[in-house]
């Protein structure tokens, strides 16, 4: 499997990463290099082996349902570019 | 419209009743000042890691068991990637390939009376995920305000198969699901606060044909809107097809003011979420003993209770459905029957569903806040059953109990002298008086006017201050007029 330049540009758009045409070509080559590695790995027979969702074969630890976080809005908003009435302000977005 | 079949599937987001968020220790309480319940994890500050809330998992297990689904011994959290300012991480933690609840079904009662029928809606899955924050687009000098208090609130997204065939079935399902999540205590069901919101996938087809192209109506937060939106959308799709236009897959919003659905985004700009397993979270393992413990703690479920009410008390399916609409109503009804006796189950059902419900409705109260306790109502129904009072007088006693004019029906009946007159001698005396005082009506009745009889009954009841036993009055009056 290999990616077209259009696919690279689409992925870049979805990830909101600005990529110029020359960069797209370089990135395409890098990504296709990775796909080549994956293809080599796919030669290994993995029949009967359950896929893992995580590199570590462990289960998720759980926490008790307890409120442990105090209100630290003032500290968090001190580093925000713009706030008003307790809200973070961002460029207008309406879907 | 007969030649079109409607196909509906529903996705519901139920907010789970934990006090802290699904992956952080921030509070989930509703109504706090903006961003005072958004901690570093909810804000996606660098270096933070999610830690899963045990309560959220337990809620999912309860739900899975309540609908007869498989609770997955191993499920996986995935990242759903999209950019929006109220989603600080740039992805939502959800479940994709391996959800925690798989399969299951809910059987619901649709319609009432002769047209009532049962419908089983199969569920595809239910998965755990986090909610996003809230964007406020009002006037902030041309900017949007972001409140992240809701970010990270635990949700269970419940997805059905495309099994529903009308808006009535869709509403019956949504109501039953709403009742169920409250019943098993995993969601408060508050639709105004957004704790329970539905998306409806709607398409139409010729019966027997493959599924048509669907459009998804987003964020319906009342049962009425759910019905109106589906009805409008179905008619719109039929018109489009009949006028030769194909339906395009799209996401639409319902505008309650116009009663119309309008397109939010088409398939072309539909999101490509690029799901992948979240490397910050290990697989969720649910051992069998945990599932067994939760099963042991489940209450009798609405459908089981409904079946039992039908079998044990001889109630109609409609009555049994109404009385199991919530655990509070069911408990109240059972307490009333406990006092009035199973033989009086039908009048108990009527009193709870009609008289009490109307009175509560009038004052906007919940059954848990009823001034008339189940014990008081049960006592009242006993006095109707043993002929101490008539149904009409019972309504007076009920009103007195509602207003706190006595601790029990017996006390009100004694204090206000409402005991029914069943002494035939006393009633006969009243009947004689009325016959003597109303020669006109008597003559009319004898001339064949049935109406005149009712007027005479009314006069007797009036003379008895409503306390004479109506059957005895009728019988004695007939007897004396004939004689």
Coordinates of C-alpha atoms in Angstrom, one line a residue:
Chain A
X1 CA 0.0 0.0 0.0
X2 CA 1.2 3.5 -0.7
X3 CA -0.3 7.0 -0.4
X4 CA -1.0 9.5 -3.2
X5 CA 0.0 13.2 -2.7
X6 CA -3.7 14.0 -2.5
X7 CA -4.2 11.6 0.4
X8 CA -1.2 13.1 2.2
X9 CA -2.7 16.6 1.8
X10 CA -6.1 15.3 3.0
X11 CA -4.6 13.8 6.1
X12 CA -2.7 17.0 6.7
X13 CA -5.9 19.0 6.4
X14 CA -7.7 16.6 8.8
X15 CA -4.9 17.1 11.3
X16 CA -4.9 20.9 10.7
X17 CA -1.2 20.8 9.7
X18 CA -0.2 23.2 7.0
X19 CA 1.9 21.4 4.4
X20 CA 3.3 22.9 1.3
X21 CA 3.5 20.9 -2.0
X22 CA 7.2 20.2 -1.7
X23 CA 6.7 19.2 2.0
X24 CA 3.8 17.0 0.9
X25 CA 6.1 15.1 -1.5
X26 CA 8.8 14.6 1.2
X27 CA 6.1 13.5 3.7
X28 CA 4.6 11.2 1.2
X29 CA 8.0 9.5 0.7
X30 CA 8.4 9.2 4.5
X31 CA 5.0 7.7 5.0
X32 CA 5.4 5.3 2.2
X33 CA 8.6 4.2 3.7
X34 CA 6.7 3.3 6.9
X35 CA 4.1 1.4 4.8
X36 CA 7.0 -0.6 3.3
X37 CA 8.0 -1.6 6.8
X38 CA 4.5 -2.6 7.6
X39 CA 4.3 -4.7 4.5
X40 CA 7.4 -6.6 5.6
X41 CA 5.8 -7.2 9.0
X42 CA 2.6 -8.4 7.4
X43 CA 4.6 -11.3 5.9
X44 CA 4.6 -12.8 9.4
X45 CA 1.9 -15.4 9.9
X46 CA -0.3 -14.1 12.8
X47 CA -3.2 -16.5 12.4
X48 CA -4.7 -17.5 15.8
X49 CA -3.0 -14.6 17.6
X50 CA -5.4 -12.1 19.2
X51 CA -4.6 -8.5 18.3
X52 CA -3.5 -6.3 21.2
X53 CA -4.9 -2.9 21.7
X54 CA -1.9 -1.7 23.7
X55 CA 1.8 -2.5 23.7
X56 CA 1.5 -3.7 27.3
X57 CA -0.5 -6.8 28.1
X58 CA -2.2 -5.3 31.1
X59 CA -5.7 -4.1 32.1
X60 CA -6.8 -0.6 32.9
X61 CA -6.6 0.4 36.5
X62 CA -9.7 2.2 37.8
X63 CA -10.2 5.0 40.2
X64 CA -13.0 5.5 42.7
X65 CA -15.7 7.9 41.9
X66 CA -14.5 10.8 44.1
X67 CA -14.3 14.5 43.4
X68 CA -10.6 15.2 44.0
X69 CA -9.9 18.3 41.8
X70 CA -10.5 21.7 43.3
X71 CA -11.5 24.8 41.3
X72 CA -8.3 26.2 39.8
X73 CA -9.9 28.3 37.1
X74 CA -8.0 31.5 38.1
X75 CA -4.6 29.7 37.7
X76 CA -5.6 28.1 34.4
X77 CA -7.1 31.2 32.9
X78 CA -4.0 33.3 33.9
X79 CA -2.2 31.7 30.9
X80 CA -5.2 31.8 28.5
X81 CA -4.9 34.3 25.6
X82 CA -8.4 35.7 26.3
X83 CA -11.2 35.1 28.8
X84 CA -14.4 36.8 29.8
X85 CA -17.1 36.0 32.4
X86 CA -15.2 32.8 33.3
X87 CA -15.2 31.6 29.6
X88 CA -12.3 31.0 27.3
X89 CA -12.7 33.1 24.2
X90 CA -11.9 31.7 20.8
X91 CA -12.4 32.9 17.2
X92 CA -16.1 32.5 16.4
X93 CA -17.0 28.9 15.3
X94 CA -20.5 28.0 14.4
X95 CA -21.2 24.7 12.7
Chain B
X1 CA -48.0 7.0 2.6
X2 CA -49.0 3.4 2.8
X3 CA -46.6 2.3 0.1
X4 CA -43.6 3.6 2.0
X5 CA -42.0 1.9 5.0
X6 CA -40.2 4.1 7.5
X7 CA -37.0 2.8 9.0
X8 CA -35.6 4.4 12.2
X9 CA -32.6 3.7 14.4
X10 CA -31.8 5.7 17.5
X11 CA -28.6 6.7 19.2
X12 CA -28.9 8.0 22.7
X13 CA -26.4 9.8 24.9
X14 CA -27.2 9.1 28.5
X15 CA -25.1 11.0 31.1
X16 CA -24.0 8.6 33.8
X17 CA -24.7 9.4 37.4
X18 CA -21.2 9.6 38.7
X19 CA -20.1 12.5 40.9
X20 CA -16.8 12.9 39.1
X21 CA -15.8 12.8 35.5
X22 CA -15.0 9.7 33.5
X23 CA -11.2 10.3 33.3
X24 CA -10.6 12.9 35.9
X25 CA -11.5 13.8 39.5
X26 CA -13.4 17.0 38.6
X27 CA -17.0 17.4 39.7
X28 CA -19.9 16.7 37.3
X29 CA -22.5 18.7 39.3
X30 CA -24.8 20.7 37.0
X31 CA -25.0 24.5 37.0
X32 CA -21.6 25.5 38.3
X33 CA -19.9 28.8 37.2
X34 CA -18.1 28.3 33.9
X35 CA -14.9 26.4 34.0
X36 CA -14.8 26.0 37.8
X37 CA -15.2 22.2 37.3
X38 CA -12.6 21.8 34.5
X39 CA -9.3 20.4 35.8
X40 CA -6.0 20.0 34.0
X41 CA -7.1 16.6 32.5
X42 CA -10.3 18.1 31.1
X43 CA -8.4 21.1 29.7
X44 CA -5.9 18.7 28.1
X45 CA -2.9 20.4 29.6
X46 CA 0.4 18.8 28.6
X47 CA 1.5 15.8 30.6
X48 CA -1.9 14.8 32.0
X49 CA -3.2 11.2 31.7
X50 CA -6.8 9.8 31.9
X51 CA -7.7 7.4 34.7
X52 CA -11.0 5.6 34.2
X53 CA -13.8 6.0 36.8
X54 CA -15.0 2.7 38.2
X55 CA -18.5 4.0 38.7
X56 CA -18.9 4.8 34.9
X57 CA -17.9 1.2 34.1
X58 CA -20.3 -0.2 36.7
X59 CA -23.1 1.9 35.1
X60 CA -22.3 0.3 31.8
X61 CA -22.4 -3.2 33.3
X62 CA -25.8 -2.5 34.9
X63 CA -27.2 -1.3 31.6
X64 CA -25.8 -4.3 29.7
X65 CA -27.4 -6.8 32.2
X66 CA -30.7 -4.9 32.2
X67 CA -31.1 -5.3 28.5
X68 CA -29.8 -8.9 28.3
X69 CA -26.6 -7.9 26.4
X70 CA -23.2 -9.3 26.5
X71 CA -20.9 -7.3 28.8
X72 CA -17.5 -7.5 27.1
X73 CA -14.9 -9.1 29.3
X74 CA -12.4 -6.9 27.4
X75 CA -13.2 -3.6 25.7
X76 CA -11.0 -0.9 24.3
X77 CA -11.0 2.9 24.3
X78 CA -10.3 4.7 21.1
X79 CA -9.6 8.3 20.0
X80 CA -12.2 9.9 17.8
X81 CA -10.3 12.8 16.2
X82 CA -11.9 16.1 15.2
X83 CA -11.2 19.8 15.9
X84 CA -13.6 21.9 17.7
X85 CA -12.8 24.5 20.5
X86 CA -14.9 22.7 23.1
X87 CA -12.8 19.6 22.6
X88 CA -9.4 20.7 23.9
X89 CA -7.5 17.4 23.2
X90 CA -8.5 17.5 19.6
X91 CA -10.0 14.0 20.1
X92 CA -12.8 12.5 22.1
X93 CA -12.1 9.3 24.1
X94 CA -14.7 6.9 23.0
X95 CA -15.0 3.2 22.1
X96 CA -15.0 1.9 18.6
X97 CA -14.2 -1.6 17.7
X98 CA -14.7 -3.3 21.0
X99 CA -17.5 -1.5 23.0
X100 CA -18.3 -2.5 26.6
X101 CA -21.9 -3.6 25.9
X102 CA -22.7 -5.7 22.9
X103 CA -26.2 -6.7 21.7
X104 CA -29.3 -6.8 23.9
X105 CA -32.9 -5.7 23.4
X106 CA -35.7 -3.7 24.9
X107 CA -39.3 -4.6 24.5
X108 CA -41.7 -1.7 24.5
X109 CA -45.5 -1.2 24.5
X110 CA -46.6 1.0 21.6
X111 CA -50.0 2.8 21.4
X112 CA -52.9 2.2 23.8
X113 CA -56.3 0.5 23.9
X114 CA -57.2 -1.8 21.1
X115 CA -54.3 -0.6 18.9
X116 CA -51.7 -1.4 21.6
X117 CA -48.9 -3.8 20.6
X118 CA -45.5 -4.9 21.8
X119 CA -42.3 -4.2 19.9
X120 CA -38.8 -5.5 20.5
X121 CA -36.1 -3.1 19.6
X122 CA -32.6 -4.8 19.2
X123 CA -29.6 -2.9 20.4
X124 CA -26.3 -2.9 18.5
X125 CA -24.1 -1.7 21.3
X126 CA -23.6 0.7 24.1
X127 CA -20.2 2.3 24.7
X128 CA -18.5 4.6 27.2
X129 CA -17.2 8.0 26.2
X130 CA -16.6 11.5 27.4
X131 CA -18.8 14.5 26.7
X132 CA -17.4 17.7 25.1
X133 CA -17.6 21.2 26.6
X134 CA -20.0 23.8 25.6
X135 CA -19.6 26.7 23.1
X136 CA -21.6 29.9 23.6
X137 CA -22.0 31.9 20.4
X138 CA -23.7 34.9 21.9
X139 CA -22.2 38.2 22.0
X140 CA -18.6 38.1 23.0
X141 CA -17.3 40.8 20.6
X142 CA -17.6 38.4 17.6
X143 CA -15.9 35.5 19.5
X144 CA -17.2 32.3 21.0
X145 CA -17.1 31.6 24.7
X146 CA -16.0 28.1 25.8
X147 CA -17.2 26.5 29.1
X148 CA -15.4 23.2 29.7
X149 CA -17.3 22.1 32.8
X150 CA -19.1 19.5 30.8
X151 CA -15.9 18.2 29.1
X152 CA -15.1 14.8 30.4
X153 CA -18.6 14.0 31.8
X154 CA -19.3 10.3 31.4
X155 CA -21.7 9.2 28.7
X156 CA -23.1 5.9 27.7
X157 CA -24.0 6.0 24.0
X158 CA -26.7 3.5 23.3
X159 CA -27.2 2.5 19.7
X160 CA -30.2 0.5 18.3
X161 CA -30.5 -1.5 15.1
X162 CA -32.8 0.1 12.5
X163 CA -35.7 -1.7 13.9
X164 CA -38.4 1.0 14.4
X165 CA -41.0 1.5 11.8
X166 CA -42.9 4.7 12.9
X167 CA -42.3 7.8 15.0
X168 CA -44.6 6.2 17.6
X169 CA -42.4 3.2 17.9
X170 CA -39.4 5.5 18.1
X171 CA -41.0 7.5 20.9
X172 CA -42.1 4.4 22.8
X173 CA -38.5 3.1 22.6
X174 CA -37.0 6.4 23.8
X175 CA -39.5 6.6 26.7
X176 CA -38.8 3.0 27.7
X177 CA -35.1 3.6 27.5
X178 CA -35.5 6.8 29.5
X179 CA -37.5 4.9 32.2
X180 CA -34.9 2.1 32.2
X181 CA -31.8 4.2 32.8
X182 CA -33.5 6.0 35.6
X183 CA -34.9 2.7 37.0
X184 CA -31.4 1.1 37.3
X185 CA -30.0 4.4 38.6
X186 CA -27.4 5.1 36.0
X187 CA -28.7 8.4 34.6
X188 CA -31.0 11.1 36.1
X189 CA -32.8 11.4 32.8
X190 CA -33.0 15.2 33.0
X191 CA -33.6 16.1 29.4
X192 CA -33.6 19.9 30.0
X193 CA -30.1 19.7 31.4
X194 CA -29.1 17.4 28.5
X195 CA -28.6 14.3 30.5
X196 CA -30.5 12.2 27.9
X197 CA -30.4 13.2 24.3
X198 CA -31.4 11.3 21.2
X199 CA -30.2 11.2 17.5
X200 CA -32.6 9.6 15.0
X201 CA -31.4 7.9 11.8
X202 CA -34.3 8.1 9.4
X203 CA -34.9 6.6 6.0
X204 CA -37.8 5.4 3.9
X205 CA -38.1 2.5 1.5
X206 CA -40.6 0.4 -0.4
X207 CA -41.5 -2.6 1.8
X208 CA -39.1 -5.4 1.1
X209 CA -36.6 -3.2 -0.7
X210 CA -33.1 -2.6 0.7
X211 CA -32.7 0.2 3.2
X212 CA -33.0 3.7 1.7
X213 CA -30.3 6.4 2.3
X214 CA -30.6 7.8 5.8
X215 CA -30.4 11.2 7.3
X216 CA -29.5 11.7 10.9
X217 CA -31.5 14.1 13.1
X218 CA -29.2 15.3 15.8
X219 CA -29.7 16.3 19.5
X220 CA -33.4 15.8 20.1
X221 CA -34.0 16.6 23.8
X222 CA -37.7 15.9 24.2
X223 CA -40.0 13.1 23.2
X224 CA -42.3 15.6 21.4
X225 CA -39.5 16.9 19.3
X226 CA -38.4 13.4 18.5
X227 CA -41.8 12.6 17.1
X228 CA -42.2 15.9 15.3
X229 CA -38.8 15.8 13.8
X230 CA -39.2 12.2 12.5
X231 CA -42.7 12.9 11.1
X232 CA -41.4 16.0 9.2
X233 CA -38.3 14.2 8.0
X234 CA -40.3 11.2 6.7
X235 CA -42.7 13.3 4.8
X236 CA -39.8 15.4 3.4
X237 CA -38.0 12.3 2.2
X238 CA -41.1 10.8 0.6
X239 CA -41.8 14.1 -1.2
X240 CA -38.2 14.2 -2.5
X241 CA -38.2 10.7 -3.8
X242 CA -41.7 11.0 -5.3
X243 CA -40.5 14.2 -7.1
X244 CA -37.6 12.2 -8.5
X245 CA -34.8 13.5 -6.3
X246 CA -32.5 11.0 -4.5
X247 CA -31.9 11.4 -0.8
X248 CA -28.3 12.4 0.0
X249 CA -26.8 11.1 3.3
X250 CA -26.7 14.1 5.7
X251 CA -26.8 15.3 9.2
X252 CA -29.8 17.6 10.0
X253 CA -31.0 19.6 12.9
X254 CA -34.6 20.0 14.0
X255 CA -35.9 23.5 14.6
X256 CA -38.7 23.3 17.1
X257 CA -40.1 26.7 16.1
X258 CA -40.6 25.9 12.5
X259 CA -41.2 22.2 13.0
X260 CA -38.7 21.5 10.2
X261 CA -35.4 19.7 9.8
X262 CA -32.6 21.5 8.0
X263 CA -29.2 20.3 6.8
X264 CA -26.2 20.7 9.0
X265 CA -23.6 18.9 6.9
X266 CA -23.7 16.7 3.9
X267 CA -21.8 13.4 3.5
X268 CA -19.0 15.2 1.5
X269 CA -17.9 17.2 4.5
X270 CA -18.8 14.5 7.0
X271 CA -16.0 13.9 9.5
X272 CA -13.3 11.4 9.0
X273 CA -12.6 10.6 12.6
X274 CA -9.5 8.4 12.1
X275 CA -10.3 6.2 15.1
X276 CA -7.4 4.4 16.7
X277 CA -6.9 2.7 20.1
X278 CA -6.0 5.3 22.8
X279 CA -2.4 4.6 23.9
X280 CA -3.1 6.4 27.1
X281 CA -5.5 3.8 28.2
X282 CA -5.1 0.0 28.7
X283 CA -7.9 -2.3 27.7
X284 CA -10.9 -2.3 30.1
X285 CA -11.1 -5.8 31.7
X286 CA -14.3 -6.7 33.5
X287 CA -14.0 -10.0 35.4
X288 CA -17.0 -12.4 35.7
X289 CA -17.3 -11.9 39.5
X290 CA -17.8 -8.1 39.0
X291 CA -20.6 -8.8 36.5
X292 CA -22.1 -11.4 38.9
X293 CA -22.0 -8.9 41.8
X294 CA -23.8 -6.2 39.8
X295 CA -26.4 -8.7 38.6
X296 CA -27.1 -9.5 42.2
X297 CA -27.7 -5.8 43.0
X298 CA -30.1 -5.1 40.1
X299 CA -33.7 -4.3 41.1
X300 CA -36.6 -6.1 39.5
X301 CA -36.6 -4.5 36.0
X302 CA -39.6 -2.6 34.5
X303 CA -40.5 -5.4 32.1
X304 CA -40.4 -8.1 34.8
X305 CA -42.5 -5.9 37.0
X306 CA -44.9 -5.2 34.2
X307 CA -45.3 -8.9 33.5
X308 CA -45.8 -9.6 37.2
X309 CA -48.5 -6.8 37.5
X310 CA -50.4 -8.4 34.6
X311 CA -50.1 -11.9 36.0
X312 CA -50.5 -11.2 39.7
X313 CA -53.1 -8.4 39.7
X314 CA -54.9 -9.1 36.4
X315 CA -54.1 -5.6 35.1
X316 CA -54.2 -4.7 31.4
X317 CA -51.0 -4.4 29.5
X318 CA -51.7 -0.6 29.2
X319 CA -52.2 -0.2 32.9
X320 CA -49.1 -2.3 33.7
X321 CA -47.0 -0.2 31.4
X322 CA -48.2 3.1 32.9
X323 CA -47.6 1.9 36.4
X324 CA -44.1 0.8 35.6
X325 CA -43.2 4.1 34.0
X326 CA -40.8 4.7 36.9
X327 CA -39.7 2.9 40.0
X328 CA -41.4 5.6 42.1
X329 CA -44.8 5.0 40.5
X330 CA -44.5 1.2 40.7
X331 CA -43.5 1.4 44.4
X332 CA -46.4 3.7 45.2
X333 CA -48.9 1.4 43.4
X334 CA -47.6 -1.7 45.1
X335 CA -47.8 0.0 48.5
X336 CA -51.4 1.0 47.8
X337 CA -52.3 -2.6 46.7
X338 CA -50.5 -3.9 49.8
X339 CA -53.1 -2.1 51.9
X340 CA -56.2 -2.2 49.8
X341 CA -55.6 -5.9 48.9
X342 CA -54.9 -7.6 45.5
X343 CA -58.6 -8.0 44.9
X344 CA -58.8 -4.2 44.6
X345 CA -55.8 -3.9 42.3
X346 CA -57.9 -2.5 39.4
X347 CA -59.4 0.4 41.4
X348 CA -55.9 1.0 43.0
X349 CA -54.5 1.2 39.4
X350 CA -57.2 3.7 38.4
X351 CA -56.7 5.9 41.5
X352 CA -53.0 6.0 41.0
X353 CA -53.1 6.5 37.2
X354 CA -56.2 8.9 37.0
X355 CA -57.1 10.7 40.2
X356 CA -53.7 10.9 41.8
X357 CA -51.9 11.6 38.5
X358 CA -54.3 14.4 37.6
X359 CA -53.9 16.0 41.0
X360 CA -50.1 15.8 40.9
X361 CA -50.0 17.0 37.4
X362 CA -52.1 20.0 38.3
X363 CA -49.6 21.1 40.9
X364 CA -46.6 20.0 38.9
X365 CA -45.5 17.6 41.6
X366 CA -43.7 14.2 41.4
X367 CA -45.3 11.1 42.9
X368 CA -42.6 11.1 45.6
X369 CA -43.9 14.5 46.7
X370 CA -47.6 13.4 46.9
X371 CA -49.3 14.8 50.1
X372 CA -51.5 11.7 50.0
X373 CA -49.3 8.7 51.0
X374 CA -49.8 5.3 49.5
X375 CA -51.0 4.1 52.9
X376 CA -53.7 6.8 53.0
X377 CA -54.9 6.0 49.5
X378 CA -54.9 2.3 50.2
X379 CA -57.1 3.0 53.3
X380 CA -59.4 5.1 51.2
X381 CA -59.8 2.4 48.5
X382 CA -60.6 -0.1 51.3
X383 CA -63.5 2.1 52.4
X384 CA -64.9 2.2 48.8
X385 CA -64.6 -1.5 48.5
X386 CA -66.4 -2.2 51.8
X387 CA -69.2 0.3 50.8
X388 CA -68.4 2.7 53.6
X389 CA -68.3 5.5 51.0
X390 CA -69.2 5.8 47.4
X391 CA -66.8 6.7 44.6
X392 CA -68.1 10.3 44.6
X393 CA -67.6 10.8 48.3
X394 CA -64.2 9.1 48.0
X395 CA -63.1 12.0 45.8
X396 CA -64.1 14.4 48.6
X397 CA -62.1 12.3 51.1
X398 CA -59.1 12.2 48.8
X399 CA -59.2 16.0 48.5
X400 CA -59.4 16.3 52.3
X401 CA -56.4 14.0 52.7
X402 CA -54.5 16.0 50.0
X403 CA -55.2 19.2 52.1
X404 CA -54.1 17.5 55.3
X405 CA -57.5 17.5 56.9
X406 CA -57.0 14.1 58.5
X407 CA -54.4 11.5 59.0
X408 CA -56.4 8.7 57.4
X409 CA -59.5 8.1 55.2
X410 CA -61.2 6.7 58.3
X411 CA -60.5 9.9 60.3
X412 CA -61.8 12.1 57.5
X413 CA -65.0 10.0 57.1
X414 CA -65.7 10.1 60.8
X415 CA -64.9 13.8 61.3
X416 CA -66.9 15.0 58.3
X417 CA -69.7 12.5 58.7
X418 CA -69.3 11.0 55.2
X419 CA -70.2 7.5 56.0
X420 CA -72.5 6.1 53.3
X421 CA -76.1 5.5 54.2
X422 CA -76.8 1.8 53.5
X423 CA -79.6 1.4 56.0
X424 CA -82.5 0.6 53.6
X425 CA -85.0 2.1 56.1
X426 CA -83.3 5.4 56.1
X427 CA -83.0 5.5 52.3
X428 CA -86.6 4.4 51.9
X429 CA -87.7 7.3 54.0
X430 CA -85.7 9.7 51.8
X431 CA -87.2 8.2 48.7
X432 CA -90.7 8.6 50.1
X433 CA -90.0 12.3 50.8
X434 CA -88.7 12.9 47.4
X435 CA -91.6 11.2 45.7
X436 CA -94.1 13.2 47.7
X437 CA -92.3 16.4 47.0
X438 CA -91.9 16.0 43.2
X439 CA -95.2 14.9 41.8
X440 CA -94.3 16.4 38.4
X441 CA -91.2 14.2 37.9
X442 CA -93.1 11.2 39.2
X443 CA -95.8 11.7 36.6
X444 CA -93.3 12.2 33.8
X445 CA -91.5 9.0 34.8
X446 CA -94.7 7.1 34.8
X447 CA -95.5 8.5 31.4
X448 CA -92.3 6.9 30.2
X449 CA -89.7 9.7 30.5
X450 CA -86.4 8.0 31.7
X451 CA -84.9 11.4 32.3
X452 CA -87.3 12.2 35.1
X453 CA -86.0 9.1 36.9
X454 CA -82.5 10.6 37.0
X455 CA -83.9 13.8 38.3
X456 CA -85.5 11.9 41.2
X457 CA -82.3 10.0 41.9
X458 CA -80.5 13.4 42.0
X459 CA -83.1 14.7 44.5
X460 CA -82.6 11.7 46.8
X461 CA -78.8 12.0 46.7
X462 CA -79.1 15.7 47.4
X463 CA -81.4 15.0 50.4
X464 CA -78.8 12.4 51.6
X465 CA -76.0 14.9 51.1
X466 CA -74.5 12.5 48.6
X467 CA -74.1 9.8 51.2
X468 CA -76.8 7.4 50.2
X469 CA -75.6 4.2 48.5
X470 CA -76.4 4.8 44.8
X471 CA -77.4 1.2 43.9
X472 CA -79.8 1.1 46.8
X473 CA -81.3 4.5 45.9
X474 CA -81.9 3.3 42.3
X475 CA -83.4 0.0 43.4
X476 CA -85.7 1.5 46.1
X477 CA -86.9 4.3 43.8
X478 CA -87.7 1.9 41.0
X479 CA -89.6 -0.3 43.4
X480 CA -91.6 2.5 44.9
X481 CA -92.4 4.2 41.6
X482 CA -93.6 0.9 40.2
X483 CA -95.7 0.2 43.3

